Short mmCIF file of C-alpha atoms in Angstrom, two decimals:
data_model
loop_
_atom_site.label_atom_id
_atom_site.label_comp_id
_atom_site.label_asym_id
_atom_site.label_seq_id
_atom_site.Cartn_x
_atom_site.Cartn_y
_atom_site.Cartn_z
CA UNK A 1 15.89 7.43 -18.09
CA UNK A 2 19.24 8.75 -16.70
CA UNK A 3 20.13 6.44 -13.77
CA UNK A 4 23.43 8.32 -13.24
CA UNK A 5 21.52 11.74 -12.73
CA UNK A 6 19.79 13.18 -9.30
CA UNK A 7 16.70 11.16 -8.22
CA UNK A 8 13.58 13.11 -8.57
CA UNK A 9 10.21 12.82 -7.06
CA UNK A 10 7.19 13.30 -9.29
CA UNK A 11 5.65 16.15 -7.30
CA UNK A 12 9.04 17.55 -6.36
CA UNK A 13 7.78 17.56 -2.56
CA UNK A 14 10.92 16.57 -0.57
CA UNK A 15 9.42 17.58 2.81
CA UNK A 16 8.34 14.82 5.11
CA UNK A 17 8.62 12.97 8.47
CA UNK A 18 11.90 11.27 9.48
CA UNK A 19 10.99 7.47 10.30
CA UNK A 20 12.80 4.31 10.66
CA UNK A 21 12.22 1.88 7.86
CA UNK A 22 13.01 -1.73 7.11
CA UNK A 23 13.47 -3.31 3.64
CA UNK A 24 10.65 -5.76 2.93
CA UNK A 25 13.11 -8.01 0.84
CA UNK A 26 16.47 -8.15 2.91
CA UNK A 27 15.28 -6.77 6.14
CA UNK A 28 17.93 -4.03 6.44
CA UNK A 29 17.13 -1.20 8.46
CA UNK A 30 17.65 2.51 7.61
CA UNK A 31 16.73 5.99 8.88
CA UNK A 32 14.23 7.18 5.88
CA UNK A 33 11.68 9.94 5.11
CA UNK A 34 8.00 9.37 4.84
CA UNK A 35 6.47 11.70 2.40
CA UNK A 36 2.99 13.28 2.47
CA UNK A 37 2.05 11.00 -0.42
CA UNK A 38 3.03 7.82 1.43
CA UNK A 39 6.36 7.19 -0.35
CA UNK A 40 9.08 6.03 1.88
CA UNK A 41 12.72 6.82 0.86
CA UNK A 42 16.08 5.86 2.57
CA UNK A 43 17.95 9.11 3.92
CA UNK A 44 21.17 9.89 2.13
CA UNK A 45 22.82 9.62 -1.15
CA UNK A 46 21.92 5.96 -1.72
CA UNK A 47 18.11 5.38 -2.23
CA UNK A 48 18.42 1.69 -2.05
CA UNK A 49 19.15 -1.10 0.37
CA UNK A 50 22.14 -3.76 0.31
CA UNK A 51 19.88 -5.92 -1.83
CA UNK A 52 18.98 -3.16 -4.40
CA UNK A 53 15.34 -3.41 -4.37
CA UNK A 54 14.37 -0.14 -2.52
CA UNK A 55 11.11 -1.40 -1.07
CA UNK A 56 10.85 0.11 2.25
CA UNK A 57 8.23 -0.24 5.16
CA UNK A 58 8.09 1.93 7.99
CA UNK A 59 8.62 0.45 11.20
CA UNK A 60 5.90 1.75 13.77
CA UNK A 61 7.21 2.46 17.16
CA UNK A 62 4.95 1.48 19.95
#
């Protein structure tokens, strides 16, 4: 696995809905994208949060 290369998705579908997500570990909040398959990724060049886990959960607005 090439960790220095570009991040790719299994189905190459990069379209999705912009959401606000929170890290389930360190509780950092970031703008993110929720893809049609349910995966949530942080927007921008850095896919992970400050703790490095990258486990994001969408914040639902009421």
